[in-house]
Amino acid sequence: MTPTDAFHAPSVRHDIRLVVCDMDGTLLDAAKRIPDALWPLVDVMRERGIVFAPASGRQHATLAGQFARLGSSLVVIAENGSLVVDGGDIVSCSPLPAGAMARIVAAVRGHAVAGFDVGTVVCGLRSAYVERDDPAFMSKVEPYYAALEVVEDLTAVEDDILKVAVYDFGDAAHDTQPALAHLADELQVVVSDRHWIDLMAPGVNKGVAVRALQESLGVTPSQTVVFGDYLNDLEMMDASELSFAMANAHPKVAARARYTAPSNVDHGVVVTLRRLLEHPVA
């Protein structure tokens, strides 16, 4: 499938009911900020009954803080699809299989002993947890995990574990993914950007989360818009007939999406949403 320019293909009227948007590399600008121009568009969508849902590897607490102005109506896909929340209600929750977290932590510890500069974040329903707490690592973790605890032993954490995220100060796909390859038979192992790898329950991804949200809201793929840029957004492209890869997207995402949007630094989500909202269903 070859993506089509966003300024041509969607320039017809659409019955949009759900907009799902990745964060890093998609909605957020070069300074990791939500563009100010998004908020008036969110207001327009709310007036028209269109649900706007950020979809991210970030935890629910972080997304709730970033979108605090939406209050109790906030809908989010968090932890790369492991958790979907509509207001105060959990739409879907997919914890790791029993024992999987300990096996992941052991593998990453061994990888670190082998000389790789890596750190682990255990992502629970209540909080995220780390045992490495040096400033260099914490500076990479804190922007994504507003609810964060430092513990002595990650394997002793008692929580519903949704995901384990691994930060590699080098190249995650080249250096760390091979060290975790033996876990791919029992877990979903996803490179979410150059430095992060996420490990989740089998079959969990943003696409499955979008479909769970669609079912909960009574929305179809033809009524859904999605925006994404990286490999953890691939399955999300299949859940919508209005799927947009950012101009800065990974080639595999660009090939999977139906359309393209300008890059995140050019506020591509805002530009494209504005265009789409100018052509509502009559």
PDB file of C-alpha atoms in Angstrom:
ATOM      1  CA  MET A   1       0.000   0.000   0.000  1.00  0.00           C
ATOM      2  CA  THR A   2       1.429   3.367  -0.977  1.00  0.00           C
ATOM      3  CA  PRO A   3       0.444   6.231   1.335  1.00  0.00           C
ATOM      4  CA  THR A   4      -1.414   9.117  -0.304  1.00  0.00           C
ATOM      5  CA  ASP A   5      -0.815  12.784   0.421  1.00  0.00           C
ATOM      6  CA  ALA A   6      -3.006  13.860   3.345  1.00  0.00           C
ATOM      7  CA  PHE A   7      -4.064  17.002   1.567  1.00  0.00           C
ATOM      8  CA  HIS A   8      -5.775  15.161  -1.273  1.00  0.00           C
ATOM      9  CA  ALA A   9      -7.258  11.836  -0.242  1.00  0.00           C
ATOM     10  CA  PRO A  10      -9.137  12.988   2.880  1.00  0.00           C
ATOM     11  CA  SER A  11     -10.542  16.171   1.304  1.00  0.00           C
ATOM     12  CA  VAL A  12     -14.064  14.739   1.323  1.00  0.00           C
ATOM     13  CA  ARG A  13     -16.658  14.532   4.056  1.00  0.00           C
ATOM     14  CA  HIS A  14     -16.069  11.870   6.717  1.00  0.00           C
ATOM     15  CA  ASP A  15     -18.126  10.601   9.633  1.00  0.00           C
ATOM     16  CA  ILE A  16     -15.291  10.797  12.181  1.00  0.00           C
ATOM     17  CA  ARG A  17     -16.084   9.526  15.684  1.00  0.00           C
ATOM     18  CA  LEU A  18     -12.647   8.601  17.085  1.00  0.00           C
ATOM     19  CA  VAL A  19      -9.170  10.106  16.713  1.00  0.00           C
ATOM     20  CA  VAL A  20      -6.241   8.119  18.141  1.00  0.00           C
ATOM     21  CA  CYS A  21      -2.849   9.777  18.230  1.00  0.00           C
ATOM     22  CA  ASP A  22       0.612   8.554  19.186  1.00  0.00           C
ATOM     23  CA  MET A  23       2.677  11.000  21.234  1.00  0.00           C
ATOM     24  CA  ASP A  24       6.457  10.991  20.719  1.00  0.00           C
ATOM     25  CA  GLY A  25       7.429  11.638  17.114  1.00  0.00           C
ATOM     26  CA  THR A  26       3.778  12.181  16.195  1.00  0.00           C
ATOM     27  CA  LEU A  27       1.841  14.732  18.263  1.00  0.00           C
ATOM     28  CA  LEU A  28       4.666  16.162  20.365  1.00  0.00           C
ATOM     29  CA  ASP A  29       6.916  18.759  18.768  1.00  0.00           C
ATOM     30  CA  ALA A  30      10.729  18.783  18.804  1.00  0.00           C
ATOM     31  CA  ALA A  31      10.667  20.071  22.398  1.00  0.00           C
ATOM     32  CA  LYS A  32       8.346  17.201  23.463  1.00  0.00           C
ATOM     33  CA  ARG A  33       5.417  19.591  23.920  1.00  0.00           C
ATOM     34  CA  ILE A  34       1.784  19.287  22.876  1.00  0.00           C
ATOM     35  CA  PRO A  35       1.168  22.019  20.261  1.00  0.00           C
ATOM     36  CA  ASP A  36      -1.051  24.808  21.636  1.00  0.00           C
ATOM     37  CA  ALA A  37      -3.076  24.657  18.437  1.00  0.00           C
ATOM     38  CA  LEU A  38      -4.335  21.184  19.359  1.00  0.00           C
ATOM     39  CA  TRP A  39      -6.599  22.343  22.176  1.00  0.00           C
ATOM     40  CA  PRO A  40      -9.108  24.337  20.070  1.00  0.00           C
ATOM     41  CA  LEU A  41      -9.405  21.315  17.786  1.00  0.00           C
ATOM     42  CA  VAL A  42     -10.062  19.046  20.772  1.00  0.00           C
ATOM     43  CA  ASP A  43     -12.830  21.437  21.814  1.00  0.00           C
ATOM     44  CA  VAL A  44     -14.355  21.209  18.332  1.00  0.00           C
ATOM     45  CA  MET A  45     -14.161  17.413  18.437  1.00  0.00           C
ATOM     46  CA  ARG A  46     -15.857  17.275  21.825  1.00  0.00           C
ATOM     47  CA  GLU A  47     -18.673  19.511  20.545  1.00  0.00           C
ATOM     48  CA  ARG A  48     -19.176  17.124  17.630  1.00  0.00           C
ATOM     49  CA  GLY A  49     -19.062  13.983  19.770  1.00  0.00           C
ATOM     50  CA  ILE A  50     -15.657  12.894  18.464  1.00  0.00           C
ATOM     51  CA  VAL A  51     -13.464  11.111  21.016  1.00  0.00           C
ATOM     52  CA  PHE A  52      -9.787  12.103  21.071  1.00  0.00           C
ATOM     53  CA  ALA A  53      -7.480   9.487  22.592  1.00  0.00           C
ATOM     54  CA  PRO A  54      -3.698   9.693  22.988  1.00  0.00           C
ATOM     55  CA  ALA A  55      -2.019   6.311  22.457  1.00  0.00           C
ATOM     56  CA  SER A  56       1.431   5.905  23.924  1.00  0.00           C
ATOM     57  CA  GLY A  57       4.001   3.749  25.626  1.00  0.00           C
ATOM     58  CA  ARG A  58       3.669   6.263  28.460  1.00  0.00           C
ATOM     59  CA  GLN A  59       1.744   5.290  31.570  1.00  0.00           C
ATOM     60  CA  HIS A  60      -1.794   6.393  32.334  1.00  0.00           C
ATOM     61  CA  ALA A  61      -0.687   8.778  35.107  1.00  0.00           C
ATOM     62  CA  THR A  62       1.652  10.600  32.729  1.00  0.00           C
ATOM     63  CA  LEU A  63      -0.953  10.963  30.000  1.00  0.00           C
ATOM     64  CA  ALA A  64      -3.548  12.083  32.546  1.00  0.00           C
ATOM     65  CA  GLY A  65      -1.179  14.861  33.605  1.00  0.00           C
ATOM     66  CA  GLN A  66      -0.432  15.949  30.050  1.00  0.00           C
ATOM     67  CA  PHE A  67      -4.139  16.048  29.188  1.00  0.00           C
ATOM     68  CA  ALA A  68      -5.383  17.264  32.576  1.00  0.00           C
ATOM     69  CA  ARG A  69      -7.538  19.952  30.962  1.00  0.00           C
ATOM     70  CA  LEU A  70      -9.769  17.200  29.533  1.00  0.00           C
ATOM     71  CA  GLY A  71     -10.690  16.177  33.068  1.00  0.00           C
ATOM     72  CA  SER A  72     -12.819  13.121  33.717  1.00  0.00           C
ATOM     73  CA  SER A  73     -13.650  12.680  30.032  1.00  0.00           C
ATOM     74  CA  LEU A  74     -10.068  11.690  29.154  1.00  0.00           C
ATOM     75  CA  VAL A  75      -9.734   8.533  27.074  1.00  0.00           C
ATOM     76  CA  VAL A  76      -6.262   7.011  26.791  1.00  0.00           C
ATOM     77  CA  ILE A  77      -4.424   4.034  25.371  1.00  0.00           C
ATOM     78  CA  ALA A  78      -1.443   3.620  27.707  1.00  0.00           C
ATOM     79  CA  GLU A  79       1.544   1.299  28.046  1.00  0.00           C
ATOM     80  CA  ASN A  80       1.568   0.556  24.299  1.00  0.00           C
ATOM     81  CA  GLY A  81      -1.928  -0.897  24.390  1.00  0.00           C
ATOM     82  CA  SER A  82      -1.720  -2.835  27.654  1.00  0.00           C
ATOM     83  CA  LEU A  83      -4.214  -0.467  29.278  1.00  0.00           C
ATOM     84  CA  VAL A  84      -7.212   1.376  27.814  1.00  0.00           C
ATOM     85  CA  VAL A  85      -9.104   3.769  30.082  1.00  0.00           C
ATOM     86  CA  ASP A  86     -12.265   5.756  29.319  1.00  0.00           C
ATOM     87  CA  GLY A  87     -12.718   8.358  32.034  1.00  0.00           C
ATOM     88  CA  GLY A  88     -12.635   6.335  35.235  1.00  0.00           C
ATOM     89  CA  ASP A  89     -13.444   3.023  33.587  1.00  0.00           C
ATOM     90  CA  ILE A  90     -10.940   0.423  32.415  1.00  0.00           C
ATOM     91  CA  VAL A  91     -11.926  -0.713  28.923  1.00  0.00           C
ATOM     92  CA  SER A  92      -9.173  -3.322  28.675  1.00  0.00           C
ATOM     93  CA  CYS A  93      -6.186  -4.387  30.775  1.00  0.00           C
ATOM     94  CA  SER A  94      -3.629  -6.987  29.687  1.00  0.00           C
ATOM     95  CA  PRO A  95      -1.071  -7.852  32.383  1.00  0.00           C
ATOM     96  CA  LEU A  96       2.025  -9.949  31.762  1.00  0.00           C
ATOM     97  CA  PRO A  97       1.810 -13.726  32.299  1.00  0.00           C
ATOM     98  CA  ALA A  98       2.849 -14.958  35.730  1.00  0.00           C
ATOM     99  CA  GLY A  99       6.617 -15.127  36.122  1.00  0.00           C
ATOM    100  CA  ALA A 100       7.351 -13.217  32.926  1.00  0.00           C
ATOM    101  CA  MET A 101       8.479 -10.034  34.663  1.00  0.00           C
ATOM    102  CA  ALA A 102      11.148 -11.878  36.672  1.00  0.00           C
ATOM    103  CA  ARG A 103      12.482 -13.541  33.525  1.00  0.00           C
ATOM    104  CA  ILE A 104      12.723 -10.203  31.721  1.00  0.00           C
ATOM    105  CA  VAL A 105      14.484  -8.526  34.649  1.00  0.00           C
ATOM    106  CA  ALA A 106      16.976 -11.391  34.837  1.00  0.00           C
ATOM    107  CA  ALA A 107      17.699 -11.138  31.112  1.00  0.00           C
ATOM    108  CA  VAL A 108      18.308  -7.382  31.280  1.00  0.00           C
ATOM    109  CA  ARG A 109      20.503  -7.749  34.352  1.00  0.00           C
ATOM    110  CA  GLY A 110      22.604 -10.295  32.452  1.00  0.00           C
ATOM    111  CA  HIS A 111      22.794  -7.960  29.479  1.00  0.00           C
ATOM    112  CA  ALA A 112      24.077  -5.191  31.750  1.00  0.00           C
ATOM    113  CA  VAL A 113      26.708  -7.496  33.257  1.00  0.00           C
ATOM    114  CA  ALA A 114      27.844  -8.214  29.690  1.00  0.00           C
ATOM    115  CA  GLY A 115      28.734  -4.517  29.375  1.00  0.00           C
ATOM    116  CA  PHE A 116      25.645  -2.891  27.884  1.00  0.00           C
ATOM    117  CA  ASP A 117      24.337   0.347  29.358  1.00  0.00           C
ATOM    118  CA  VAL A 118      20.692  -0.530  29.963  1.00  0.00           C
ATOM    119  CA  GLY A 119      18.012  -0.025  32.578  1.00  0.00           C
ATOM    120  CA  THR A 120      14.642  -1.597  33.325  1.00  0.00           C
ATOM    121  CA  VAL A 121      11.270  -0.045  34.119  1.00  0.00           C
ATOM    122  CA  VAL A 122       8.610  -2.399  35.470  1.00  0.00           C
ATOM    123  CA  CYS A 123       5.264  -0.816  34.597  1.00  0.00           C
ATOM    124  CA  GLY A 124       2.463  -1.666  36.985  1.00  0.00           C
ATOM    125  CA  LEU A 125      -1.157  -0.626  37.123  1.00  0.00           C
ATOM    126  CA  ARG A 126      -0.504   1.568  40.190  1.00  0.00           C
ATOM    127  CA  SER A 127       3.019   2.796  39.430  1.00  0.00           C
ATOM    128  CA  ALA A 128       6.221   2.221  37.500  1.00  0.00           C
ATOM    129  CA  TYR A 129       9.257   0.809  39.309  1.00  0.00           C
ATOM    130  CA  VAL A 130      13.037   1.016  38.808  1.00  0.00           C
ATOM    131  CA  GLU A 131      16.026  -0.286  40.729  1.00  0.00           C
ATOM    132  CA  ARG A 132      18.578   1.765  38.795  1.00  0.00           C
ATOM    133  CA  ASP A 133      18.384   5.374  39.983  1.00  0.00           C
ATOM    134  CA  ASP A 134      21.422   7.221  38.622  1.00  0.00           C
ATOM    135  CA  PRO A 135      20.680  10.675  37.160  1.00  0.00           C
ATOM    136  CA  ALA A 136      21.450   9.651  33.566  1.00  0.00           C
ATOM    137  CA  PHE A 137      18.898   6.829  33.621  1.00  0.00           C
ATOM    138  CA  MET A 138      16.295   8.693  35.648  1.00  0.00           C
ATOM    139  CA  SER A 139      16.406  11.591  33.186  1.00  0.00           C
ATOM    140  CA  LYS A 140      15.252   9.171  30.468  1.00  0.00           C
ATOM    141  CA  VAL A 141      12.560   7.551  32.592  1.00  0.00           C
ATOM    142  CA  GLU A 142      10.887  10.414  34.437  1.00  0.00           C
ATOM    143  CA  PRO A 143       9.328  12.142  31.381  1.00  0.00           C
ATOM    144  CA  TYR A 144       7.340   8.971  30.656  1.00  0.00           C
ATOM    145  CA  TYR A 145       6.429   7.812  34.178  1.00  0.00           C
ATOM    146  CA  ALA A 146       4.835  10.375  36.482  1.00  0.00           C
ATOM    147  CA  ALA A 147       4.062   7.650  39.023  1.00  0.00           C
ATOM    148  CA  LEU A 148       7.498   6.163  39.707  1.00  0.00           C
ATOM    149  CA  GLU A 149       9.072   4.311  42.634  1.00  0.00           C
ATOM    150  CA  VAL A 150      12.682   3.280  43.242  1.00  0.00           C
ATOM    151  CA  VAL A 151      12.929  -0.211  44.748  1.00  0.00           C
ATOM    152  CA  GLU A 152      15.765  -2.469  45.804  1.00  0.00           C
ATOM    153  CA  ASP A 153      14.600  -5.490  43.805  1.00  0.00           C
ATOM    154  CA  LEU A 154      12.275  -5.276  40.834  1.00  0.00           C
ATOM    155  CA  THR A 155      11.362  -8.939  41.092  1.00  0.00           C
ATOM    156  CA  ALA A 156       9.833  -8.264  44.513  1.00  0.00           C
ATOM    157  CA  VAL A 157       7.352  -5.677  43.184  1.00  0.00           C
ATOM    158  CA  GLU A 158       3.718  -6.495  43.947  1.00  0.00           C
ATOM    159  CA  ASP A 159       1.426  -4.936  41.370  1.00  0.00           C
ATOM    160  CA  ASP A 160      -0.458  -5.914  38.218  1.00  0.00           C
ATOM    161  CA  ILE A 161       2.430  -5.712  35.745  1.00  0.00           C
ATOM    162  CA  LEU A 162       1.308  -4.361  32.379  1.00  0.00           C
ATOM    163  CA  LYS A 163       4.654  -4.028  30.649  1.00  0.00           C
ATOM    164  CA  VAL A 164       8.409  -4.025  31.131  1.00  0.00           C
ATOM    165  CA  ALA A 165      10.289  -1.253  29.333  1.00  0.00           C
ATOM    166  CA  VAL A 166      14.031  -1.407  28.713  1.00  0.00           C
ATOM    167  CA  TYR A 167      16.102   1.682  27.981  1.00  0.00           C
ATOM    168  CA  ASP A 168      19.314   1.192  25.988  1.00  0.00           C
ATOM    169  CA  PHE A 169      21.707   4.145  25.910  1.00  0.00           C
ATOM    170  CA  GLY A 170      23.060   2.725  22.655  1.00  0.00           C
ATOM    171  CA  ASP A 171      20.908   1.173  19.917  1.00  0.00           C
ATOM    172  CA  ALA A 172      18.002  -0.864  21.275  1.00  0.00           C
ATOM    173  CA  ALA A 173      17.281  -2.785  18.075  1.00  0.00           C
ATOM    174  CA  HIS A 174      20.928  -3.638  17.461  1.00  0.00           C
ATOM    175  CA  ASP A 175      22.209  -4.249  20.991  1.00  0.00           C
ATOM    176  CA  THR A 176      19.335  -5.208  23.284  1.00  0.00           C
ATOM    177  CA  GLN A 177      16.639  -6.797  21.148  1.00  0.00           C
ATOM    178  CA  PRO A 178      18.860  -9.824  20.338  1.00  0.00           C
ATOM    179  CA  ALA A 179      19.476 -10.331  24.070  1.00  0.00           C
ATOM    180  CA  LEU A 180      15.709 -10.535  24.607  1.00  0.00           C
ATOM    181  CA  ALA A 181      14.935 -12.609  21.517  1.00  0.00           C
ATOM    182  CA  HIS A 182      14.502 -15.783  23.569  1.00  0.00           C
ATOM    183  CA  LEU A 183      11.476 -14.169  25.223  1.00  0.00           C
ATOM    184  CA  ALA A 184       9.656 -13.574  21.940  1.00  0.00           C
ATOM    185  CA  ASP A 185       8.011 -17.011  22.094  1.00  0.00           C
ATOM    186  CA  GLU A 186       6.032 -16.023  25.183  1.00  0.00           C
ATOM    187  CA  LEU A 187       5.871 -12.226  24.986  1.00  0.00           C
ATOM    188  CA  GLN A 188       5.331  -9.333  22.617  1.00  0.00           C
ATOM    189  CA  VAL A 189       8.741  -7.656  22.149  1.00  0.00           C
ATOM    190  CA  VAL A 190       8.490  -4.255  20.444  1.00  0.00           C
ATOM    191  CA  VAL A 191      11.136  -1.661  19.614  1.00  0.00           C
ATOM    192  CA  SER A 192       9.269   1.570  20.349  1.00  0.00           C
ATOM    193  CA  ASP A 193      12.077   3.948  19.373  1.00  0.00           C
ATOM    194  CA  ARG A 194      15.857   3.968  19.008  1.00  0.00           C
ATOM    195  CA  HIS A 195      16.427   3.508  22.740  1.00  0.00           C
ATOM    196  CA  TRP A 196      13.317   1.795  24.130  1.00  0.00           C
ATOM    197  CA  ILE A 197      12.076  -1.786  23.934  1.00  0.00           C
ATOM    198  CA  ASP A 198       8.716  -2.782  25.445  1.00  0.00           C
ATOM    199  CA  LEU A 199       7.770  -6.309  26.491  1.00  0.00           C
ATOM    200  CA  MET A 200       4.074  -7.078  26.889  1.00  0.00           C
ATOM    201  CA  ALA A 201       1.653  -9.962  27.030  1.00  0.00           C
ATOM    202  CA  PRO A 202       1.225 -11.959  23.794  1.00  0.00           C
ATOM    203  CA  GLY A 203      -1.018 -10.267  21.257  1.00  0.00           C
ATOM    204  CA  VAL A 204      -0.969  -6.898  23.001  1.00  0.00           C
ATOM    205  CA  ASN A 205      -0.373  -3.851  20.811  1.00  0.00           C
ATOM    206  CA  LYS A 206      -1.900  -0.470  20.049  1.00  0.00           C
ATOM    207  CA  GLY A 207      -3.987  -1.928  17.238  1.00  0.00           C
ATOM    208  CA  VAL A 208      -5.714  -4.390  19.559  1.00  0.00           C
ATOM    209  CA  ALA A 209      -6.267  -1.529  22.001  1.00  0.00           C
ATOM    210  CA  VAL A 210      -7.843   0.653  19.308  1.00  0.00           C
ATOM    211  CA  ARG A 211     -10.211  -2.164  18.377  1.00  0.00           C
ATOM    212  CA  ALA A 212     -11.193  -2.631  22.035  1.00  0.00           C
ATOM    213  CA  LEU A 213     -11.931   1.094  22.262  1.00  0.00           C
ATOM    214  CA  GLN A 214     -13.888   1.018  19.008  1.00  0.00           C
ATOM    215  CA  GLU A 215     -16.026  -1.821  20.324  1.00  0.00           C
ATOM    216  CA  SER A 216     -16.622  -0.028  23.608  1.00  0.00           C
ATOM    217  CA  LEU A 217     -17.627   3.206  21.854  1.00  0.00           C
ATOM    218  CA  GLY A 218     -19.571   1.610  19.003  1.00  0.00           C
ATOM    219  CA  VAL A 219     -17.190   3.082  16.427  1.00  0.00           C
ATOM    220  CA  THR A 220     -16.069   1.502  13.134  1.00  0.00           C
ATOM    221  CA  PRO A 221     -12.662   1.619  11.380  1.00  0.00           C
ATOM    222  CA  SER A 222     -14.181   3.936   8.764  1.00  0.00           C
ATOM    223  CA  GLN A 223     -15.057   6.376  11.576  1.00  0.00           C
ATOM    224  CA  THR A 224     -11.573   6.226  13.100  1.00  0.00           C
ATOM    225  CA  VAL A 225      -8.504   8.389  12.425  1.00  0.00           C
ATOM    226  CA  VAL A 226      -5.064   7.253  13.665  1.00  0.00           C
ATOM    227  CA  PHE A 227      -1.672   8.967  13.610  1.00  0.00           C
ATOM    228  CA  GLY A 228       1.679   7.278  14.229  1.00  0.00           C
ATOM    229  CA  ASP A 229       5.359   7.256  13.400  1.00  0.00           C
ATOM    230  CA  TYR A 230       7.184   4.229  14.819  1.00  0.00           C
ATOM    231  CA  LEU A 231       7.111   0.438  14.913  1.00  0.00           C
ATOM    232  CA  ASN A 232       4.852   0.266  17.969  1.00  0.00           C
ATOM    233  CA  ASP A 233       2.228   2.066  15.844  1.00  0.00           C
ATOM    234  CA  LEU A 234       2.194  -0.510  13.031  1.00  0.00           C
ATOM    235  CA  GLU A 235      -0.875  -2.485  14.102  1.00  0.00           C
ATOM    236  CA  MET A 236      -2.744   0.737  14.807  1.00  0.00           C
ATOM    237  CA  MET A 237      -2.563   1.548  11.096  1.00  0.00           C
ATOM    238  CA  ASP A 238      -4.678  -1.540  10.375  1.00  0.00           C
ATOM    239  CA  ALA A 239      -7.477  -0.474  12.735  1.00  0.00           C
ATOM    240  CA  SER A 240      -8.485   2.607  10.749  1.00  0.00           C
ATOM    241  CA  GLU A 241      -9.479   3.547   7.221  1.00  0.00           C
ATOM    242  CA  LEU A 242      -7.998   6.982   7.880  1.00  0.00           C
ATOM    243  CA  SER A 243      -4.510   5.972   9.017  1.00  0.00           C
ATOM    244  CA  PHE A 244      -1.736   8.573   8.812  1.00  0.00           C
ATOM    245  CA  ALA A 245       2.008   8.051   8.972  1.00  0.00           C
ATOM    246  CA  MET A 246       3.949  11.169   9.832  1.00  0.00           C
ATOM    247  CA  ALA A 247       6.447  12.438   7.269  1.00  0.00           C
ATOM    248  CA  ASN A 248       9.174  11.474   9.763  1.00  0.00           C
ATOM    249  CA  ALA A 249       7.757   7.954  10.220  1.00  0.00           C
ATOM    250  CA  HIS A 250       9.697   4.712  10.092  1.00  0.00           C
ATOM    251  CA  PRO A 251       9.530   3.302   6.531  1.00  0.00           C
ATOM    252  CA  LYS A 252       7.487   0.295   7.687  1.00  0.00           C
ATOM    253  CA  VAL A 253       4.856   2.577   9.211  1.00  0.00           C
ATOM    254  CA  ALA A 254       4.788   4.750   6.108  1.00  0.00           C
ATOM    255  CA  ALA A 255       4.206   1.653   3.986  1.00  0.00           C
ATOM    256  CA  ARG A 256       1.411   0.400   6.258  1.00  0.00           C
ATOM    257  CA  ALA A 257      -0.552   3.660   6.532  1.00  0.00           C
ATOM    258  CA  ARG A 258      -3.105   4.791   3.962  1.00  0.00           C
ATOM    259  CA  TYR A 259      -2.067   8.437   4.039  1.00  0.00           C
ATOM    260  CA  THR A 260       0.765  10.722   5.105  1.00  0.00           C
ATOM    261  CA  ALA A 261       0.771  13.776   7.357  1.00  0.00           C
ATOM    262  CA  PRO A 262       3.434  16.460   7.765  1.00  0.00           C
ATOM    263  CA  SER A 263       6.121  15.714  10.340  1.00  0.00           C
ATOM    264  CA  ASN A 264       5.667  16.228  14.055  1.00  0.00           C
ATOM    265  CA  VAL A 265       7.969  19.274  13.981  1.00  0.00           C
ATOM    266  CA  ASP A 266       5.625  20.768  11.383  1.00  0.00           C
ATOM    267  CA  HIS A 267       2.623  20.039  13.647  1.00  0.00           C
ATOM    268  CA  GLY A 268       1.341  17.436  11.203  1.00  0.00           C
ATOM    269  CA  VAL A 269      -1.409  16.139  13.499  1.00  0.00           C
ATOM    270  CA  VAL A 270      -2.846  19.626  13.963  1.00  0.00           C
ATOM    271  CA  VAL A 271      -2.585  20.458  10.262  1.00  0.00           C
ATOM    272  CA  THR A 272      -4.270  17.212   9.206  1.00  0.00           C
ATOM    273  CA  LEU A 273      -7.000  17.287  11.867  1.00  0.00           C
ATOM    274  CA  ARG A 274      -7.864  20.846  10.930  1.00  0.00           C
ATOM    275  CA  ARG A 275      -8.227  19.743   7.330  1.00  0.00           C
ATOM    276  CA  LEU A 276     -10.376  16.758   8.267  1.00  0.00           C
ATOM    277  CA  LEU A 277     -12.616  18.757  10.564  1.00  0.00           C
ATOM    278  CA  GLU A 278     -13.291  21.247   7.792  1.00  0.00           C
ATOM    279  CA  HIS A 279     -15.042  18.438   5.916  1.00  0.00           C
ATOM    280  CA  PRO A 280     -17.484  16.834   8.381  1.00  0.00           C
ATOM    281  CA  VAL A 281     -20.367  14.642   7.328  1.00  0.00           C
ATOM    282  CA  ALA A 282     -23.253  16.723   6.024  1.00  0.00           C
TER     283      ALA A 282
END
